[in-house]
mmCIF file of C-alpha atoms in Angstrom:
data_model
loop_
_atom_site.group_PDB
_atom_site.id
_atom_site.type_symbol
_atom_site.label_atom_id
_atom_site.label_comp_id
_atom_site.label_asym_id
_atom_site.label_seq_id
_atom_site.Cartn_x
_atom_site.Cartn_y
_atom_site.Cartn_z
ATOM 1 C CA UNK A 1 169.536 115.706 149.167
ATOM 2 C CA UNK A 2 167.369 112.760 148.262
ATOM 3 C CA UNK A 3 164.203 112.339 146.293
ATOM 4 C CA UNK A 4 161.721 109.525 146.193
ATOM 5 C CA UNK A 5 158.962 109.074 143.681
ATOM 6 C CA UNK A 6 157.505 106.493 141.382
ATOM 7 C CA UNK A 7 157.591 107.970 137.881
ATOM 8 C CA UNK A 8 155.012 107.029 135.304
ATOM 9 C CA UNK A 9 156.232 105.057 132.323
ATOM 10 C CA UNK A 10 157.149 107.584 129.612
ATOM 11 C CA UNK A 11 155.035 107.714 126.495
ATOM 12 C CA UNK A 12 156.216 108.385 122.972
ATOM 13 C CA UNK A 13 155.711 112.145 122.903
ATOM 14 C CA UNK A 14 156.404 112.929 126.522
ATOM 15 C CA UNK A 15 159.226 110.663 127.703
ATOM 16 C CA UNK A 16 159.423 112.039 131.229
ATOM 17 C CA UNK A 17 156.098 113.552 132.383
ATOM 18 C CA UNK A 18 157.129 113.537 136.054
ATOM 19 C CA UNK A 19 160.681 114.715 135.545
ATOM 20 C CA UNK A 20 161.955 117.621 137.608
ATOM 21 C CA UNK A 21 158.714 118.826 139.117
ATOM 22 C CA UNK A 22 160.627 121.098 141.441
ATOM 23 C CA UNK A 23 162.236 121.099 144.859
ATOM 24 C CA UNK A 24 158.921 121.178 146.722
ATOM 25 C CA UNK A 25 157.882 117.922 145.058
ATOM 26 C CA UNK A 26 161.223 116.339 145.995
ATOM 27 C CA UNK A 27 161.012 117.427 149.621
ATOM 28 C CA UNK A 28 157.494 116.092 149.971
ATOM 29 C CA UNK A 29 158.788 112.616 149.154
ATOM 30 C CA UNK A 30 162.173 112.863 150.828
ATOM 31 C CA UNK A 31 163.723 109.546 151.826
ATOM 32 C CA UNK A 32 165.501 108.944 155.109
ATOM 33 C CA UNK A 33 168.934 107.931 153.695
ATOM 34 C CA UNK A 34 169.996 111.537 153.309
ATOM 35 C CA UNK A 35 168.079 113.776 155.722
ATOM 36 C CA UNK A 36 167.247 117.317 154.779
ATOM 37 C CA UNK A 37 168.720 118.480 158.056
ATOM 38 C CA UNK A 38 172.110 117.059 157.161
ATOM 39 C CA UNK A 39 171.897 118.653 153.727
ATOM 40 C CA UNK A 40 171.047 122.110 154.959
ATOM 41 C CA UNK A 41 173.433 121.898 157.887
ATOM 42 C CA UNK A 42 176.384 120.962 155.716
ATOM 43 C CA UNK A 43 175.857 123.125 152.694
ATOM 44 C CA UNK A 44 173.359 125.780 153.776
ATOM 45 C CA UNK A 45 170.977 127.276 151.277
ATOM 46 C CA UNK A 46 172.768 126.862 147.993
ATOM 47 C CA UNK A 47 172.728 128.981 144.811
ATOM 48 C CA UNK A 48 174.841 129.269 141.599
ATOM 49 C CA UNK A 49 177.173 131.666 139.966
ATOM 50 C CA UNK A 50 177.079 132.042 136.215
ATOM 51 C CA UNK A 51 179.431 129.836 134.262
ATOM 52 C CA UNK A 52 182.906 130.966 133.311
ATOM 53 C CA UNK A 53 185.035 129.370 130.657
ATOM 54 C CA UNK A 54 187.507 131.217 128.457
ATOM 55 C CA UNK A 55 185.570 133.424 126.057
ATOM 56 C CA UNK A 56 184.683 131.733 122.840
ATOM 57 C CA UNK A 57 182.620 131.684 119.700
ATOM 58 C CA UNK A 58 179.443 130.017 118.440
ATOM 59 C CA UNK A 59 176.680 129.588 120.977
ATOM 60 C CA UNK A 60 178.454 131.259 123.862
ATOM 61 C CA UNK A 61 176.214 132.755 126.506
ATOM 62 C CA UNK A 62 177.356 134.649 129.585
ATOM 63 C CA UNK A 63 175.412 135.441 132.742
ATOM 64 C CA UNK A 64 175.375 138.532 134.917
ATOM 65 C CA UNK A 65 178.272 138.902 137.266
ATOM 66 C CA UNK A 66 177.509 138.632 140.954
ATOM 67 C CA UNK A 67 176.966 141.864 142.819
ATOM 68 C CA UNK A 68 178.636 140.411 145.901
ATOM 69 C CA UNK A 69 182.378 140.827 146.347
ATOM 70 C CA UNK A 70 184.350 137.833 147.590
ATOM 71 C CA UNK A 71 187.412 137.970 149.776
ATOM 72 C CA UNK A 72 190.642 138.115 147.819
ATOM 73 C CA UNK A 73 192.169 134.669 147.229
ATOM 74 C CA UNK A 74 195.489 133.859 148.836
ATOM 75 C CA UNK A 75 198.702 133.961 146.826
ATOM 76 C CA UNK A 76 198.974 130.203 147.134
ATOM 77 C CA UNK A 77 195.505 129.755 145.686
ATOM 78 C CA UNK A 78 196.194 131.913 142.651
ATOM 79 C CA UNK A 79 199.829 131.017 141.982
ATOM 80 C CA UNK A 80 198.910 128.110 139.730
ATOM 81 C CA UNK A 81 195.298 129.072 139.040
ATOM 82 C CA UNK A 82 194.010 128.880 135.493
ATOM 83 C CA UNK A 83 192.458 131.987 133.906
ATOM 84 C CA UNK A 84 189.082 130.279 134.323
ATOM 85 C CA UNK A 85 189.581 129.813 138.060
ATOM 86 C CA UNK A 86 190.974 133.324 138.542
ATOM 87 C CA UNK A 87 187.889 134.815 136.914
ATOM 88 C CA UNK A 88 185.594 132.481 138.850
ATOM 89 C CA UNK A 89 187.062 133.591 142.189
ATOM 90 C CA UNK A 90 186.868 137.253 141.195
ATOM 91 C CA UNK A 91 183.174 136.960 140.380
ATOM 92 C CA UNK A 92 182.266 134.626 143.237
ATOM 93 C CA UNK A 93 179.576 135.528 145.742
ATOM 94 C CA UNK A 94 176.281 133.929 144.712
ATOM 95 C CA UNK A 95 175.702 130.366 145.858
ATOM 96 C CA UNK A 96 174.278 127.718 143.550
ATOM 97 C CA UNK A 97 170.476 127.366 143.589
ATOM 98 C CA UNK A 98 169.247 124.179 145.181
ATOM 99 C CA UNK A 99 167.237 122.161 142.661
ATOM 100 C CA UNK A 100 165.461 118.862 142.266
ATOM 101 C CA UNK A 101 167.450 115.738 141.413
ATOM 102 C CA UNK A 102 164.453 114.512 139.419
ATOM 103 C CA UNK A 103 163.029 110.984 139.416
ATOM 104 C CA UNK A 104 165.995 109.433 137.579
ATOM 105 C CA UNK A 105 169.059 110.215 139.744
ATOM 106 C CA UNK A 106 170.470 106.696 139.870
ATOM 107 C CA UNK A 107 171.987 107.478 143.275
ATOM 108 C CA UNK A 108 169.967 104.992 145.295
ATOM 109 C CA UNK A 109 167.403 107.556 146.430
ATOM 110 C CA UNK A 110 164.867 106.401 143.858
ATOM 111 C CA UNK A 111 165.631 102.913 142.641
ATOM 112 C CA UNK A 112 169.007 101.871 141.205
ATOM 113 C CA UNK A 113 172.323 103.114 142.619
ATOM 114 C CA UNK A 114 175.182 103.619 140.171
ATOM 115 C CA UNK A 115 177.360 105.344 142.783
ATOM 116 C CA UNK A 116 178.335 102.068 144.403
ATOM 117 C CA UNK A 117 179.251 100.401 141.095
ATOM 118 C CA UNK A 118 182.871 99.758 140.188
ATOM 119 C CA UNK A 119 183.773 101.962 137.230
ATOM 120 C CA UNK A 120 181.536 104.954 137.972
ATOM 121 C CA UNK A 121 184.554 107.181 138.692
ATOM 122 C CA UNK A 122 185.467 108.334 135.192
ATOM 123 C CA UNK A 123 185.817 111.385 132.978
ATOM 124 C CA UNK A 124 184.273 109.992 129.790
ATOM 125 C CA UNK A 125 180.627 109.129 130.462
ATOM 126 C CA UNK A 126 179.493 108.504 126.883
ATOM 127 C CA UNK A 127 179.613 104.702 127.251
ATOM 128 C CA UNK A 128 178.100 102.281 129.738
ATOM 129 C CA UNK A 129 180.524 100.417 131.997
ATOM 130 C CA UNK A 130 180.728 97.128 133.860
ATOM 131 C CA UNK A 131 178.632 94.466 132.160
ATOM 132 C CA UNK A 132 176.798 97.084 130.072
ATOM 133 C CA UNK A 133 178.060 98.063 126.634
ATOM 134 C CA UNK A 134 175.873 100.703 124.956
ATOM 135 C CA UNK A 135 177.319 104.060 123.912
ATOM 136 C CA UNK A 136 175.358 107.307 123.713
ATOM 137 C CA UNK A 137 175.492 108.897 120.280
ATOM 138 C CA UNK A 138 175.285 112.634 119.684
ATOM 139 C CA UNK A 139 177.166 115.899 119.302
ATOM 140 C CA UNK A 140 180.239 115.854 121.590
ATOM 141 C CA UNK A 141 180.009 117.963 124.756
ATOM 142 C CA UNK A 142 182.740 118.528 127.330
ATOM 143 C CA UNK A 143 181.610 120.342 130.471
ATOM 144 C CA UNK A 144 183.602 121.636 133.443
ATOM 145 C CA UNK A 145 182.316 122.615 136.873
ATOM 146 C CA UNK A 146 184.441 124.886 139.084
ATOM 147 C CA UNK A 147 183.633 124.295 142.760
ATOM 148 C CA UNK A 148 184.176 127.230 145.128
ATOM 149 C CA UNK A 149 183.923 127.443 148.924
ATOM 150 C CA UNK A 150 181.844 130.543 149.680
ATOM 151 C CA UNK A 151 182.538 130.392 153.426
ATOM 152 C CA UNK A 152 186.297 130.625 152.834
ATOM 153 C CA UNK A 153 186.690 133.457 150.363
ATOM 154 C CA UNK A 154 185.656 131.335 147.383
ATOM 155 C CA UNK A 155 188.770 129.205 147.483
ATOM 156 C CA UNK A 156 188.643 126.088 145.276
ATOM 157 C CA UNK A 157 186.964 123.039 146.801
ATOM 158 C CA UNK A 158 189.806 120.683 145.987
ATOM 159 C CA UNK A 159 189.020 117.073 146.819
ATOM 160 C CA UNK A 160 185.257 117.496 146.597
ATOM 161 C CA UNK A 161 183.417 115.179 144.218
ATOM 162 C CA UNK A 162 180.711 115.621 141.598
ATOM 163 C CA UNK A 163 178.234 113.085 140.284
ATOM 164 C CA UNK A 164 176.809 114.229 136.935
ATOM 165 C CA UNK A 165 174.069 112.671 134.801
ATOM 166 C CA UNK A 166 171.732 113.608 131.973
ATOM 167 C CA UNK A 167 169.484 112.176 129.257
ATOM 168 C CA UNK A 168 170.623 110.973 125.842
ATOM 169 C CA UNK A 169 169.743 112.562 122.493
ATOM 170 C CA UNK A 170 166.393 110.724 122.554
ATOM 171 C CA UNK A 171 165.493 112.228 125.932
ATOM 172 C CA UNK A 172 165.916 108.894 127.721
ATOM 173 C CA UNK A 173 167.745 108.171 130.979
ATOM 174 C CA UNK A 174 169.886 105.091 131.387
ATOM 175 C CA UNK A 175 168.918 102.695 134.206
ATOM 176 C CA UNK A 176 165.295 103.886 134.101
ATOM 177 C CA UNK A 177 163.905 103.865 130.566
ATOM 178 C CA UNK A 178 162.464 100.446 129.715
ATOM 179 C CA UNK A 179 164.952 100.046 126.856
ATOM 180 C CA UNK A 180 167.947 101.143 128.967
ATOM 181 C CA UNK A 181 167.445 99.420 132.317
ATOM 182 C CA UNK A 182 170.699 97.454 131.896
ATOM 183 C CA UNK A 183 172.714 100.460 130.663
ATOM 184 C CA UNK A 184 174.407 103.173 132.729
ATOM 185 C CA UNK A 185 175.817 105.625 130.218
ATOM 186 C CA UNK A 186 175.812 109.414 130.761
ATOM 187 C CA UNK A 187 176.521 108.975 134.477
ATOM 188 C CA UNK A 188 179.823 109.427 136.242
ATOM 189 C CA UNK A 189 181.784 110.765 139.194
ATOM 190 C CA UNK A 190 184.903 112.965 139.231
ATOM 191 C CA UNK A 191 187.087 114.311 142.034
ATOM 192 C CA UNK A 192 187.846 118.037 141.973
ATOM 193 C CA UNK A 193 191.486 118.930 141.251
ATOM 194 C CA UNK A 194 193.588 121.608 142.969
ATOM 195 C CA UNK A 195 191.591 124.251 141.085
ATOM 196 C CA UNK A 196 188.306 122.808 142.335
ATOM 197 C CA UNK A 197 187.447 121.669 138.821
ATOM 198 C CA UNK A 198 185.886 118.515 137.402
ATOM 199 C CA UNK A 199 185.517 117.828 133.685
ATOM 200 C CA UNK A 200 183.275 115.317 131.936
ATOM 201 C CA UNK A 201 183.314 114.183 128.310
ATOM 202 C CA UNK A 202 179.792 113.475 127.110
ATOM 203 C CA UNK A 203 177.230 114.209 124.392
ATOM 204 C CA UNK A 204 174.766 117.075 124.082
ATOM 205 C CA UNK A 205 171.485 116.051 125.783
ATOM 206 C CA UNK A 206 168.072 116.292 124.155
ATOM 207 C CA UNK A 207 165.268 118.693 124.885
ATOM 208 C CA UNK A 208 162.374 116.563 126.017
ATOM 209 C CA UNK A 209 158.802 117.648 126.583
ATOM 210 C CA UNK A 210 158.305 119.901 129.591
ATOM 211 C CA UNK A 211 161.947 120.734 130.360
ATOM 212 C CA UNK A 212 164.622 123.100 129.139
ATOM 213 C CA UNK A 213 167.815 121.240 128.095
ATOM 214 C CA UNK A 214 169.888 120.579 131.214
ATOM 215 C CA UNK A 215 172.468 118.473 133.055
ATOM 216 C CA UNK A 216 172.004 117.267 136.638
ATOM 217 C CA UNK A 217 174.753 117.175 139.247
ATOM 218 C CA UNK A 218 175.320 116.507 142.940
ATOM 219 C CA UNK A 219 178.323 117.792 144.886
ATOM 220 C CA UNK A 220 179.807 115.689 147.702
ATOM 221 C CA UNK A 221 182.372 116.669 150.322
ATOM 222 C CA UNK A 222 184.721 113.914 149.202
ATOM 223 C CA UNK A 223 185.082 111.041 146.775
ATOM 224 C CA UNK A 224 184.385 108.609 149.613
ATOM 225 C CA UNK A 225 181.042 110.296 150.246
ATOM 226 C CA UNK A 226 180.170 110.228 146.560
ATOM 227 C CA UNK A 227 180.909 106.565 145.935
ATOM 228 C CA UNK A 228 179.111 105.580 149.135
ATOM 229 C CA UNK A 229 176.083 107.707 148.185
ATOM 230 C CA UNK A 230 176.741 109.771 151.286
ATOM 231 C CA UNK A 231 175.899 113.289 152.434
ATOM 232 C CA UNK A 232 175.300 115.789 149.643
ATOM 233 C CA UNK A 233 176.539 119.399 149.780
ATOM 234 C CA UNK A 234 174.549 120.634 146.789
ATOM 235 C CA UNK A 235 172.119 119.403 144.152
ATOM 236 C CA UNK A 236 171.597 121.537 141.081
ATOM 237 C CA UNK A 237 171.334 121.624 137.294
ATOM 238 C CA UNK A 238 173.192 123.222 134.397
ATOM 239 C CA UNK A 239 171.025 125.095 131.881
ATOM 240 C CA UNK A 240 172.280 124.972 128.285
ATOM 241 C CA UNK A 241 172.161 128.186 126.201
ATOM 242 C CA UNK A 242 169.579 128.435 123.448
ATOM 243 C CA UNK A 243 172.048 129.331 120.684
ATOM 244 C CA UNK A 244 173.977 126.106 121.238
ATOM 245 C CA UNK A 245 170.759 124.070 121.561
ATOM 246 C CA UNK A 246 169.372 125.424 118.302
ATOM 247 C CA UNK A 247 172.655 124.640 116.558
ATOM 248 C CA UNK A 248 172.834 121.073 117.859
ATOM 249 C CA UNK A 249 169.171 120.271 117.383
ATOM 250 C CA UNK A 250 169.495 121.019 113.686
ATOM 251 C CA UNK A 251 171.664 117.896 113.299
ATOM 252 C CA UNK A 252 170.480 114.325 112.587
ATOM 253 C CA UNK A 253 169.283 112.404 115.647
ATOM 254 C CA UNK A 254 167.907 115.399 117.504
ATOM 255 C CA UNK A 255 164.771 115.944 115.429
ATOM 256 C CA UNK A 256 162.332 115.567 118.309
ATOM 257 C CA UNK A 257 164.211 118.209 120.309
ATOM 258 C CA UNK A 258 163.358 120.830 117.706
ATOM 259 C CA UNK A 259 159.635 120.521 118.477
ATOM 260 C CA UNK A 260 160.178 120.297 122.230
ATOM 261 C CA UNK A 261 162.243 123.493 122.248
ATOM 262 C CA UNK A 262 159.241 125.405 120.912
ATOM 263 C CA UNK A 263 157.162 124.321 123.927
ATOM 264 C CA UNK A 264 159.412 125.496 126.739
ATOM 265 C CA UNK A 265 161.442 128.588 127.589
ATOM 266 C CA UNK A 266 163.865 129.225 130.432
ATOM 267 C CA UNK A 267 161.179 131.402 132.014
ATOM 268 C CA UNK A 268 158.474 128.740 131.744
ATOM 269 C CA UNK A 269 160.706 125.852 132.825
ATOM 270 C CA UNK A 270 159.629 124.519 136.247
ATOM 271 C CA UNK A 271 163.227 124.436 137.506
ATOM 272 C CA UNK A 272 164.913 127.466 135.951
ATOM 273 C CA UNK A 273 161.775 129.587 135.646
ATOM 274 C CA UNK A 274 162.055 131.431 138.953
ATOM 275 C CA UNK A 275 165.022 133.469 137.705
ATOM 276 C CA UNK A 276 165.381 132.398 134.091
ATOM 277 C CA UNK A 277 168.375 130.240 134.976
ATOM 278 C CA UNK A 278 170.744 133.210 135.173
ATOM 279 C CA UNK A 279 172.905 131.560 137.842
ATOM 280 C CA UNK A 280 172.938 128.142 136.184
ATOM 281 C CA UNK A 281 173.319 129.049 132.529
ATOM 282 C CA UNK A 282 176.541 127.593 131.184
ATOM 283 C CA UNK A 283 179.028 129.518 129.118
ATOM 284 C CA UNK A 284 179.552 127.552 125.904
ATOM 285 C CA UNK A 285 181.941 127.601 122.995
ATOM 286 C CA UNK A 286 182.125 125.485 119.877
ATOM 287 C CA UNK A 287 179.759 124.260 117.194
ATOM 288 C CA UNK A 288 177.612 121.268 116.341
ATOM 289 C CA UNK A 289 180.142 120.292 113.688
ATOM 290 C CA UNK A 290 183.139 120.353 116.044
ATOM 291 C CA UNK A 291 181.504 119.728 119.411
ATOM 292 C CA UNK A 292 180.840 122.032 122.347
ATOM 293 C CA UNK A 293 182.636 122.953 125.558
ATOM 294 C CA UNK A 294 180.632 124.242 128.536
ATOM 295 C CA UNK A 295 181.517 125.609 131.937
ATOM 296 C CA UNK A 296 179.746 126.653 135.128
ATOM 297 C CA UNK A 297 180.933 128.030 138.461
ATOM 298 C CA UNK A 298 179.414 126.224 141.417
ATOM 299 C CA UNK A 299 179.702 128.260 144.621
ATOM 300 C CA UNK A 300 178.788 126.359 147.786
#
């Protein structure tokens, strides 16, 4: 999926007035590099299953289990499966909702393309790479996506690739904000392991005006497709639970997020509002003092 738009320059109180105006807005300005026909033909209509990480403590939020029942995984698939993957397969059945990539994807569809840069394949995305040097400051966040193949009994999508990106604690996006045009932090690509999982080390993003706190991601069939900005299987977003957001936004550096959180709810958000984000809401454990861990199942 590809979006094309010319975002307005952010002002002080509303850093991203055009950000994530919904799938309809994206499709109306779709670019030719990745056709919608290829997207729908390869991945079909996509939706998300609620996140599953091992049960934890502060700020954890779980979503409703799917009502659909997936085919039982093969013995080979479960022989070395982690408890997280085993639970993910058992609950699989709802595909990930298709969402907007927003005006700041950095994938070549709207301006700069980080996917073709040497160094973008990495687990830790807190720092810029290449000739850039800035590091994003904030509460540590590690998030894991578990990719599942809905057409094949929800077996892990080993070898698929994920490009993830999000704003910093000031609500700014690298490569696009006027002060960060030469930086590329909080962007990276990972290849799914045998369990269909990718994990990124990052920082907790801000809540900026008009949007619920979130993380963007695109799923590609392979690493080659990802680093060549090729065909996309799914484009979606992770919603972060309110308990964790409230905890983090009480720490220094996130002051503006406190006010922005009072202006938006999951139900009023223009991306998650159709269903309250129930299929994209991450399960989280941890604390602002120690850092957070998040997880989401991504069924394609």
